[in-house]
PDB file of C-alpha atoms in Angstrom:
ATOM      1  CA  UNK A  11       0.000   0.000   0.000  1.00 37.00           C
ATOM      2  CA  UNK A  12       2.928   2.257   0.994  1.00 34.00           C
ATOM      3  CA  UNK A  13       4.137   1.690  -2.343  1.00 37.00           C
ATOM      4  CA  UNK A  14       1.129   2.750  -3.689  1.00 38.00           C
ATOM      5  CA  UNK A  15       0.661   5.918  -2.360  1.00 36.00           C
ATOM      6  CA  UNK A  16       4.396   7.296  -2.829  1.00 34.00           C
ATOM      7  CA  UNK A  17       4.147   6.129  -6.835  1.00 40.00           C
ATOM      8  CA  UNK A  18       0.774   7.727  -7.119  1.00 41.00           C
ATOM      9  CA  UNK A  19       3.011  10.744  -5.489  1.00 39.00           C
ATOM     10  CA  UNK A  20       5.577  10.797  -7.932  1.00 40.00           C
ATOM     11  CA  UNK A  21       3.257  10.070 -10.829  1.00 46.00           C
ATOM     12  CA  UNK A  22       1.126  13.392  -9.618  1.00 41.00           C
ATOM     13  CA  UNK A  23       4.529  15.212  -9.226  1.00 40.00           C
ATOM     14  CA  UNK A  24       5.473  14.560 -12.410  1.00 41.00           C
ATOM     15  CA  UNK A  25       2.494  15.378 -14.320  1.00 41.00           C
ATOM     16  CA  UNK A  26       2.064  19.129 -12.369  1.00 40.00           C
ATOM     17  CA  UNK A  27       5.398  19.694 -13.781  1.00 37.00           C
ATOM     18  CA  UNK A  28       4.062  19.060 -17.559  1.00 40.00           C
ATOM     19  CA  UNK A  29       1.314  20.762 -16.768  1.00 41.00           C
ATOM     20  CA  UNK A  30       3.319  23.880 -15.766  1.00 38.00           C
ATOM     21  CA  UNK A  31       5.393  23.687 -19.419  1.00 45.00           C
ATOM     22  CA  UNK A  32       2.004  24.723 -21.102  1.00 50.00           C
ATOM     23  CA  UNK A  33       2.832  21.688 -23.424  1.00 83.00           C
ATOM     24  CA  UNK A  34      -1.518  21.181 -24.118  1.00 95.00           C
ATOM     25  CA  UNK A  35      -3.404  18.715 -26.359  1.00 97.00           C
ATOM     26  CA  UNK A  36      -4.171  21.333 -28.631  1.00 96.00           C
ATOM     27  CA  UNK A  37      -0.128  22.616 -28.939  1.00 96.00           C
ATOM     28  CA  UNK A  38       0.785  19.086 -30.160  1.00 96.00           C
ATOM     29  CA  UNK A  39       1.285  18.270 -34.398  1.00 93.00           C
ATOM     30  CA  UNK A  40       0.468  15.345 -33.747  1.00 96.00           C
ATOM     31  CA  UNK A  41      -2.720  15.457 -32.056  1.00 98.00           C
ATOM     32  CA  UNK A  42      -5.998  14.438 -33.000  1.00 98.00           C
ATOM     33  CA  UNK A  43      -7.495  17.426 -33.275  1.00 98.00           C
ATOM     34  CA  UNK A  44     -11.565  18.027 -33.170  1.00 98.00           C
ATOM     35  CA  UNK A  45     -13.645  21.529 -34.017  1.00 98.00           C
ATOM     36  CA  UNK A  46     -15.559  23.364 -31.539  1.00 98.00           C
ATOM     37  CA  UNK A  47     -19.233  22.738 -31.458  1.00 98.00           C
ATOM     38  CA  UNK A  48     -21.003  25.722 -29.987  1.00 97.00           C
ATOM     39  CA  UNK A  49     -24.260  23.125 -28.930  1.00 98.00           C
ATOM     40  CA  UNK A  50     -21.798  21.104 -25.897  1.00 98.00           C
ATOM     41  CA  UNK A  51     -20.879  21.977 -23.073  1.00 98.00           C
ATOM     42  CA  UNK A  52     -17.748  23.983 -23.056  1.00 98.00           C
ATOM     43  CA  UNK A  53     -16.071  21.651 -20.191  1.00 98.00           C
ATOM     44  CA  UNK A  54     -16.896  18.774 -22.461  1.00 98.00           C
ATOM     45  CA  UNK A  55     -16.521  20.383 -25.920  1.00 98.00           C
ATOM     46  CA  UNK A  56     -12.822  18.500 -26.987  1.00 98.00           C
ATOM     47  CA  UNK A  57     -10.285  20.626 -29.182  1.00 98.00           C
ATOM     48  CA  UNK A  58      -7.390  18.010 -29.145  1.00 98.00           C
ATOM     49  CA  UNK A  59      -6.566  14.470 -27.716  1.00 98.00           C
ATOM     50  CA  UNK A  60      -2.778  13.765 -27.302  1.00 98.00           C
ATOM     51  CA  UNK A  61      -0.609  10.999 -25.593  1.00 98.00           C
ATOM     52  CA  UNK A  62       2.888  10.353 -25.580  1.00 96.00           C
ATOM     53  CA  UNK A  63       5.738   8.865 -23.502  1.00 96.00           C
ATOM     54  CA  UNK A  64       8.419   8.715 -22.038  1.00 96.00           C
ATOM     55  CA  UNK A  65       9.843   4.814 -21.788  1.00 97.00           C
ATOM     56  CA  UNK A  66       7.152   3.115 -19.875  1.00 97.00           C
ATOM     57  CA  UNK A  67       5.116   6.202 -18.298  1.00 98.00           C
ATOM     58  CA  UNK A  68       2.613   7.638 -21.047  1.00 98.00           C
ATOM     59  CA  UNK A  69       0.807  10.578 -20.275  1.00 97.00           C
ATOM     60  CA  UNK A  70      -2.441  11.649 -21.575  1.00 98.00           C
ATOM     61  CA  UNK A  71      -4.353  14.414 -22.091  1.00 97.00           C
ATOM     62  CA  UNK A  72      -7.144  16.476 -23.445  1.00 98.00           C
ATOM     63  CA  UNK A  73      -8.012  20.062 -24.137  1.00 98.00           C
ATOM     64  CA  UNK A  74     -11.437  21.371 -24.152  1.00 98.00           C
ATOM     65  CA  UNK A  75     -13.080  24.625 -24.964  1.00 98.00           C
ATOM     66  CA  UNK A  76     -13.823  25.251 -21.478  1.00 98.00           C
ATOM     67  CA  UNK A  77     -12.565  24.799 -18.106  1.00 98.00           C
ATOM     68  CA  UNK A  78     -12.282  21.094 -17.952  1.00 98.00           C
ATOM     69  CA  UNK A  79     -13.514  19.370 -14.608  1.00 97.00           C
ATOM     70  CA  UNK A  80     -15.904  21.964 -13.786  1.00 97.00           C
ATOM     71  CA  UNK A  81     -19.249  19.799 -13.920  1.00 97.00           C
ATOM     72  CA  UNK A  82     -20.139  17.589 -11.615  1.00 97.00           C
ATOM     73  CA  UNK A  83     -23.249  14.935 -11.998  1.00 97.00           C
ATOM     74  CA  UNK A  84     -26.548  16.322 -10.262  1.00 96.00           C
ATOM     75  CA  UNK A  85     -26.183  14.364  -6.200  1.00 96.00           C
ATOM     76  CA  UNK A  86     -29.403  11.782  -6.151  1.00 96.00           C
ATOM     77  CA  UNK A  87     -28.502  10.034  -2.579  1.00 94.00           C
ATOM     78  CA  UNK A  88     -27.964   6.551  -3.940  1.00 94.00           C
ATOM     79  CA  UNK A  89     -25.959   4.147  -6.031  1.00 93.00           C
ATOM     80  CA  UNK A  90     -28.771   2.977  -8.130  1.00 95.00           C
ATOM     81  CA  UNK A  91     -29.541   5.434 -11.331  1.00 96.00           C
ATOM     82  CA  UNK A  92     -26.004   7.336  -9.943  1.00 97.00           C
ATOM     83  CA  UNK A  93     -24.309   9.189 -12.889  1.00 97.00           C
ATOM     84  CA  UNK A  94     -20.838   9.739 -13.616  1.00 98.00           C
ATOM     85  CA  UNK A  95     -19.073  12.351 -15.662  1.00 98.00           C
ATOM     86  CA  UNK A  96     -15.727  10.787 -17.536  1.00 98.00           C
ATOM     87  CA  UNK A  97     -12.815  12.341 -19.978  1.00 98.00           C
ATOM     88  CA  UNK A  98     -11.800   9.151 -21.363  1.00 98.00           C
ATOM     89  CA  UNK A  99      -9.134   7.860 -23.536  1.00 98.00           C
ATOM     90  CA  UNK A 100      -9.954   4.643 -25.329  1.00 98.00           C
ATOM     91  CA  UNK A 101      -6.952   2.399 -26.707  1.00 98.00           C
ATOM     92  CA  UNK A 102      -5.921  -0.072 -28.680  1.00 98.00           C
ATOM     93  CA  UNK A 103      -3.926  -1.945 -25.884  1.00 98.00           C
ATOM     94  CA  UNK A 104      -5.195  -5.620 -25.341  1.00 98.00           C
ATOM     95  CA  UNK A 105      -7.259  -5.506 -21.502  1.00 98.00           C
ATOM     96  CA  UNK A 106      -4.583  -8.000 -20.743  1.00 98.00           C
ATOM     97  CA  UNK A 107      -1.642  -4.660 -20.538  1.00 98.00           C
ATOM     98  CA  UNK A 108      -2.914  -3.391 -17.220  1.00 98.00           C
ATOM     99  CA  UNK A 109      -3.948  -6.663 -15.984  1.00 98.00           C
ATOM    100  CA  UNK A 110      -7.227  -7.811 -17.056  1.00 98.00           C
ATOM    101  CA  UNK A 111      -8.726 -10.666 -18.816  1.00 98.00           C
ATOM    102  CA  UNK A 112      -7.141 -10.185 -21.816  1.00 98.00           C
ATOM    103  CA  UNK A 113      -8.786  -9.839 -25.522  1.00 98.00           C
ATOM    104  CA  UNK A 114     -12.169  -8.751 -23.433  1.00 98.00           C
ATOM    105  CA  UNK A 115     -12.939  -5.201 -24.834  1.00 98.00           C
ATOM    106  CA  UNK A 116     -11.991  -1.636 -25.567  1.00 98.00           C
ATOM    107  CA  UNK A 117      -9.119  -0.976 -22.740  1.00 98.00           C
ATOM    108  CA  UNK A 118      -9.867   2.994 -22.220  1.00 98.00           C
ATOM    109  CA  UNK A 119      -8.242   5.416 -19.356  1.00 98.00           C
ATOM    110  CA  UNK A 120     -10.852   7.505 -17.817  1.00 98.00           C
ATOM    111  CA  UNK A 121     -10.836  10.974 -15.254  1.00 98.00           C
ATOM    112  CA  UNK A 122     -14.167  10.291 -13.990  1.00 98.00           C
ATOM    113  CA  UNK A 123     -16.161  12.066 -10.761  1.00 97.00           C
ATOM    114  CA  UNK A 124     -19.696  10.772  -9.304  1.00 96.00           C
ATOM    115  CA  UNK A 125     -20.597  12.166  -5.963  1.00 96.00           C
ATOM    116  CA  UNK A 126     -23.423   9.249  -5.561  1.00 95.00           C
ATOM    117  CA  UNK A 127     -20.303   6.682  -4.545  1.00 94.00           C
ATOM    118  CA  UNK A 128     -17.050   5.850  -3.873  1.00 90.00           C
ATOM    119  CA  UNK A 129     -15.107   3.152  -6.310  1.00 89.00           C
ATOM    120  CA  UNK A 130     -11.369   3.972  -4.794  1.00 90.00           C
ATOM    121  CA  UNK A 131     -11.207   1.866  -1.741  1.00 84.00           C
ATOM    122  CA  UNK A 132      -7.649   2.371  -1.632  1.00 84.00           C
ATOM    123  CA  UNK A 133      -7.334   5.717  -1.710  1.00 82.00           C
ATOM    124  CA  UNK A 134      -8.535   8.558   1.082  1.00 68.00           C
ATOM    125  CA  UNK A 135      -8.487  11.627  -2.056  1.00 81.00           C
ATOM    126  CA  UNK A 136      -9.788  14.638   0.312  1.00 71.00           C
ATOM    127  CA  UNK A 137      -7.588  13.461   3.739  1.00 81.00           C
ATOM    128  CA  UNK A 138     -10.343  13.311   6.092  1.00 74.00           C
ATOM    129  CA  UNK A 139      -9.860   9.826   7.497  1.00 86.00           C
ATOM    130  CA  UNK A 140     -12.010   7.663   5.244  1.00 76.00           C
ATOM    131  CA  UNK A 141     -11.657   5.777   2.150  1.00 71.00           C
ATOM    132  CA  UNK A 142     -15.516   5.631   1.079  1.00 70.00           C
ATOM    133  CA  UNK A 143     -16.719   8.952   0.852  1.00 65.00           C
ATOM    134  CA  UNK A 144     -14.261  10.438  -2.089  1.00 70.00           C
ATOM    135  CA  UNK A 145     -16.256   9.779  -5.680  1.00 82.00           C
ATOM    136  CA  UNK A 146     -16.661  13.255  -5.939  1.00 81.00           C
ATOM    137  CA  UNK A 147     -13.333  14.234  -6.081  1.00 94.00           C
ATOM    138  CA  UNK A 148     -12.168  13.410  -9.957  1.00 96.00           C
ATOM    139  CA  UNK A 149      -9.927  10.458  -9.725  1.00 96.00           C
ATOM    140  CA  UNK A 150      -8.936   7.878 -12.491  1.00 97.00           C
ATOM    141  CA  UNK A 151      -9.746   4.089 -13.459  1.00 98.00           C
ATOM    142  CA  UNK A 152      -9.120   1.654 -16.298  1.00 98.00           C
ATOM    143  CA  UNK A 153     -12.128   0.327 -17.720  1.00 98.00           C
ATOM    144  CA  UNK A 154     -12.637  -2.187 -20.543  1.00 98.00           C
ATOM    145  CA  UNK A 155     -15.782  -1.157 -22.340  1.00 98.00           C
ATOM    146  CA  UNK A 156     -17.892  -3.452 -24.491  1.00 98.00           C
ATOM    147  CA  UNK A 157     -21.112  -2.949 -27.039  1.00 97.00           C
ATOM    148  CA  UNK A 158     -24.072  -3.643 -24.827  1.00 97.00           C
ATOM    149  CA  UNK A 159     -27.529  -3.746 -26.528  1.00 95.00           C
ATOM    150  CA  UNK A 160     -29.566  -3.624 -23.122  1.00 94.00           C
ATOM    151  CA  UNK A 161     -27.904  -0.072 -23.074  1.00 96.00           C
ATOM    152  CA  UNK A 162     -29.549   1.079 -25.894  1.00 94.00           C
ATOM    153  CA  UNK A 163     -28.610   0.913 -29.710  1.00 93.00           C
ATOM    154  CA  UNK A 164     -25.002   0.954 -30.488  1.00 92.00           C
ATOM    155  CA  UNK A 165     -24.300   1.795 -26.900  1.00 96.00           C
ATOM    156  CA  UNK A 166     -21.202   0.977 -24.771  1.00 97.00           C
ATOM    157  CA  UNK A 167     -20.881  -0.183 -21.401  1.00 98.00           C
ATOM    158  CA  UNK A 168     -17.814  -1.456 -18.685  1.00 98.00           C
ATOM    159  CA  UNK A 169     -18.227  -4.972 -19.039  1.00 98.00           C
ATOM    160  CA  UNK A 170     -19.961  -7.151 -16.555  1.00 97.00           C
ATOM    161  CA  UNK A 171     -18.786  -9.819 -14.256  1.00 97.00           C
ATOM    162  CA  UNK A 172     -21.144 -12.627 -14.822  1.00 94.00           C
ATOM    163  CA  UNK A 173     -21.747 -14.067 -10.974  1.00 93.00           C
ATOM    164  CA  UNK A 174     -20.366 -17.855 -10.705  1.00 95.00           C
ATOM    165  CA  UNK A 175     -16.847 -15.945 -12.822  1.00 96.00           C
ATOM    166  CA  UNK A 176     -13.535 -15.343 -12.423  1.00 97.00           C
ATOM    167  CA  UNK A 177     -11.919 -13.466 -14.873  1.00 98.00           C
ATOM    168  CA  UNK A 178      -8.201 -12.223 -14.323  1.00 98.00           C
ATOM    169  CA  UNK A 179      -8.307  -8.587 -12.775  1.00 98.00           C
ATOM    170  CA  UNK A 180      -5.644  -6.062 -11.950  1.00 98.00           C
ATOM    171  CA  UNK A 181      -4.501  -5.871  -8.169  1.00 96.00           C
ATOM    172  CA  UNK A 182      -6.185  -2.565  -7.579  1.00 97.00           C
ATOM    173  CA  UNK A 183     -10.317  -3.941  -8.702  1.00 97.00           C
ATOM    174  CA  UNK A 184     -12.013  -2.407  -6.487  1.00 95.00           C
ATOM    175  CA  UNK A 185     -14.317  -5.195  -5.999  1.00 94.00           C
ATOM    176  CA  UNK A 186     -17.243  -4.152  -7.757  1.00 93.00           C
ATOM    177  CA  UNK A 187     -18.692  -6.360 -10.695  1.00 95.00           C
ATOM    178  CA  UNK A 188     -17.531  -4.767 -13.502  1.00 97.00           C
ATOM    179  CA  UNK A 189     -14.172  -4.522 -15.759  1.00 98.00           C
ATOM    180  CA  UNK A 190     -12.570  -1.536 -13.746  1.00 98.00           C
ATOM    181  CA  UNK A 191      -9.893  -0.789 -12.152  1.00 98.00           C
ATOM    182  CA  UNK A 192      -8.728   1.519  -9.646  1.00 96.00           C
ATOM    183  CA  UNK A 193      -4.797   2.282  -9.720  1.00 96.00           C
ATOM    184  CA  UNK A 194      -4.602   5.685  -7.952  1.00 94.00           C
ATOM    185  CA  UNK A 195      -3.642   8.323 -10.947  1.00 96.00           C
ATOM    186  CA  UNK A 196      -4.451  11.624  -9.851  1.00 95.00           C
ATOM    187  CA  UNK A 197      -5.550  13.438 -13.066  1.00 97.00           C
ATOM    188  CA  UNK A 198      -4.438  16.593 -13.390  1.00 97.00           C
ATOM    189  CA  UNK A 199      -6.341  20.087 -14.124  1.00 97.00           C
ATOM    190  CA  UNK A 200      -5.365  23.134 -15.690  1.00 95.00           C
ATOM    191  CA  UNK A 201      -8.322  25.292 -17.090  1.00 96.00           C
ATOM    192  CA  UNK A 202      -8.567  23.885 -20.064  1.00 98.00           C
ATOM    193  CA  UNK A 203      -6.578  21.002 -19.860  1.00 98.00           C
ATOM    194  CA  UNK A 204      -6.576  17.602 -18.112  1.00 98.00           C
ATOM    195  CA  UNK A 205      -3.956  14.872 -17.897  1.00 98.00           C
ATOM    196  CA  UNK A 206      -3.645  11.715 -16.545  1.00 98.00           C
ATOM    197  CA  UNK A 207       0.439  10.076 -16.171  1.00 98.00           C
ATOM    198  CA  UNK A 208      -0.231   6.294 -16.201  1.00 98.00           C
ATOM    199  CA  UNK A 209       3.228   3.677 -15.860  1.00 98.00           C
ATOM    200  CA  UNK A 210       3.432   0.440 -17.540  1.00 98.00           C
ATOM    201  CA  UNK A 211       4.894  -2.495 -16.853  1.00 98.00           C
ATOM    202  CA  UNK A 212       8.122  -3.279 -18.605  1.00 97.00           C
ATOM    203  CA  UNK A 213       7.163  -6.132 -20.665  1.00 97.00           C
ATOM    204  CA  UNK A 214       4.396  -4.073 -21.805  1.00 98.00           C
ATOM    205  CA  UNK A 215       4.811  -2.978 -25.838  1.00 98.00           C
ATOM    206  CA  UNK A 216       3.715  -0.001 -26.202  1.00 98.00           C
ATOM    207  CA  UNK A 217       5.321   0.867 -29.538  1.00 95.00           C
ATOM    208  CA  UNK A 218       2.522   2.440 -32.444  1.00 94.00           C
ATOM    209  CA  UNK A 219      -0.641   2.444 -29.566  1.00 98.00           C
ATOM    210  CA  UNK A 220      -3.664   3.509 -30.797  1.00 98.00           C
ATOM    211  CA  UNK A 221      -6.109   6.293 -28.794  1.00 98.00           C
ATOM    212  CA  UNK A 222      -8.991   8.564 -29.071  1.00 98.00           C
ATOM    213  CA  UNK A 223     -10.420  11.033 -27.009  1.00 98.00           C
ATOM    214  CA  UNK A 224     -14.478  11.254 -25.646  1.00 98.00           C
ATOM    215  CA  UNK A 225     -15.973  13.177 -22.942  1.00 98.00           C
ATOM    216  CA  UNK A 226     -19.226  11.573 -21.621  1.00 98.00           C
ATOM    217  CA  UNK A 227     -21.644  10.412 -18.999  1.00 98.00           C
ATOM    218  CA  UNK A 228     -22.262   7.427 -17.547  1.00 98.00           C
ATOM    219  CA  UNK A 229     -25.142   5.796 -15.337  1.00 97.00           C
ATOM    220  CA  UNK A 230     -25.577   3.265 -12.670  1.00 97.00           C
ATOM    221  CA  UNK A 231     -28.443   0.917 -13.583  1.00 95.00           C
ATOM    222  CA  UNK A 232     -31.443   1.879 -11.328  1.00 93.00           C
ATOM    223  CA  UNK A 233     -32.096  -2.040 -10.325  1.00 90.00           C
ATOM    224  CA  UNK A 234     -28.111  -1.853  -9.722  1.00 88.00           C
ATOM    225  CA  UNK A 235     -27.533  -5.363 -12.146  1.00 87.00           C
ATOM    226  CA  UNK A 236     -26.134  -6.166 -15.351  1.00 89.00           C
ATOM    227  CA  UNK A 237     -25.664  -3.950 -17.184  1.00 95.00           C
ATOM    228  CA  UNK A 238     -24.151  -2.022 -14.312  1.00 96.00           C
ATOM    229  CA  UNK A 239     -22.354   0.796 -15.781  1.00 97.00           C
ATOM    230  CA  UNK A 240     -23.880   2.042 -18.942  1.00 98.00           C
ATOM    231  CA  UNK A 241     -22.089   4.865 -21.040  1.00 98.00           C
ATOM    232  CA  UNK A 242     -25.826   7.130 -21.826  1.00 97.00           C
ATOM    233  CA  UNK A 243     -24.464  10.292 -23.265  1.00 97.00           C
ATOM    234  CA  UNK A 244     -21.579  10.918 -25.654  1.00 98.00           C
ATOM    235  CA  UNK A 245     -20.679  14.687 -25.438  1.00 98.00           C
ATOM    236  CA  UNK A 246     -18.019  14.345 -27.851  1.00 98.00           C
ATOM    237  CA  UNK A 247     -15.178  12.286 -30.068  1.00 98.00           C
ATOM    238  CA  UNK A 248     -12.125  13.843 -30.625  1.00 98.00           C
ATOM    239  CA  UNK A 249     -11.866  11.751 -34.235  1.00 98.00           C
ATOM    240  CA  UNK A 250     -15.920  12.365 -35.018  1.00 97.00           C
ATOM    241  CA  UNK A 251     -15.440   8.624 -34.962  1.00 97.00           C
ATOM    242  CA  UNK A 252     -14.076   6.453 -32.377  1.00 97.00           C
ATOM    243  CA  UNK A 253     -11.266   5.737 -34.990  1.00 98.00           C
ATOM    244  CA  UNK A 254      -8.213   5.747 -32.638  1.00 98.00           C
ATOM    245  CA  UNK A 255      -6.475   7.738 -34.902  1.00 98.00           C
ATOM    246  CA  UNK A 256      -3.824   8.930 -32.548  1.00 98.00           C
ATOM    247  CA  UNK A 257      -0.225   7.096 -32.231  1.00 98.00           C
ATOM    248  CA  UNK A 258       1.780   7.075 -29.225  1.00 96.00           C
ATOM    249  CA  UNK A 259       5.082   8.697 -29.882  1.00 85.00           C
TER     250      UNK A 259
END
């Protein structure tokens, strides 16, 4: 656990500094770029999506019109029909690269805040004592994200656990039955930037990775069962497409 917190440390130390360079999404050539639209939100509205790295530790980040992380779901007093607000970055790394069950889905980094819960049981984000009472703070995750029909038509959601299963999962699941993950990233904001630094293992390739950018919202399922995490509201695609046009350099 101790080892935990002081690379989360680093990792946040790290990514402040970056953030300081003025080094955005948008600045980058190599960028996947996407116009404004005046009809979203400005804190969702995406200009660029850009990752690169430096040997194992990629960082990742996204510029938006406006001030990114200043919306917050509405507060409803329960898990069931919570919602979730997510900058996400979907890859083309196999689930398997961060430790799930691999060939299982989209493997996608997400900054995501829902005041409703708390899905970081490792991790006390405001320092008050408790570990259960911090899903409003933004914090990150890995998710693996599937095409789920009972979410409505063409629709993606984190994929389900199936009870009576035991699929591989990273060491940081926070136990919930669902494809996510929990690692401690603090993303990082800066008006109208955010950026998540994520490390890799070393026998991880990540040589010509694919990534988009999307901002979006997410909901608990009211009867709290599969599907539990549907994705209900794309705000935006960096691509236009879900392509993955981007390259880590």
């Amino acid at each position: 656990m101790k080892n935990i917190i002081l690379g989360t440390a680093l990792l946040t130390s790290l990514a402040g500094t970056a953030l300081a360079d003025g080094n955005h999404a948008k600045d980058m050539q190599d960028a996947v770029t996407s116009p404004q639209n005046a009809l979203i939100n400005a804190s969702f509205d995406l200009l660029a999506a850009h990752a690169h790295r430096n040997g194992q530790v990629v960082t990742f980040h996204l510029s938006t019109v406006g001030d990114a992380g200043k919306e917050s779901p509405e507060t409803i007093g329960e898990l069931g029909g919570a919602g979730v607000y997510a900058y996400v970055w979907p890859t083309s790394l196999d689930p398997s690269a961060v430790g799930f069950e691999g060939e299982t889905g989209i493997l996608a980094l997400a900054a995501t805040v829902h005041p409703d819960f708390d899905d970081t049981p490792l991790y006390d984000e405001n320092n008050d004592g408790k570990l259960d009472n911090d899903g409003d703070l933004w914090h990150s995750h890995w998710v693996v994200l599937t095409p789920t029909q009972s979410c409505g038509e063409g629709a993606l959601a984190v994929r389900d656990i199936p009870e009576g299963t035991s699929p591989k999962l990273p060491k940081t699941w926070p136990g919930l039955p669902i494809f996510i993950d929990s690692p401690g990233y603090s993303p990082q904001f800066e008006a109208t930037e955010v950026r998540v630094t994520v490390p890799f293992d070393q026998d991880v390739d990540l040589s010509g990775v694919n990534y988009d950018g999307v901002t979006a919202a997410l909901k608990v399922n009211a009867n709290i069962h599969a599907p539990l995490l549907c994705v209900t509201d794309v705000f935006d695609v960096a691509s236009g497409d879900l392509s993955l046009p981007g390259i880590l350099q």
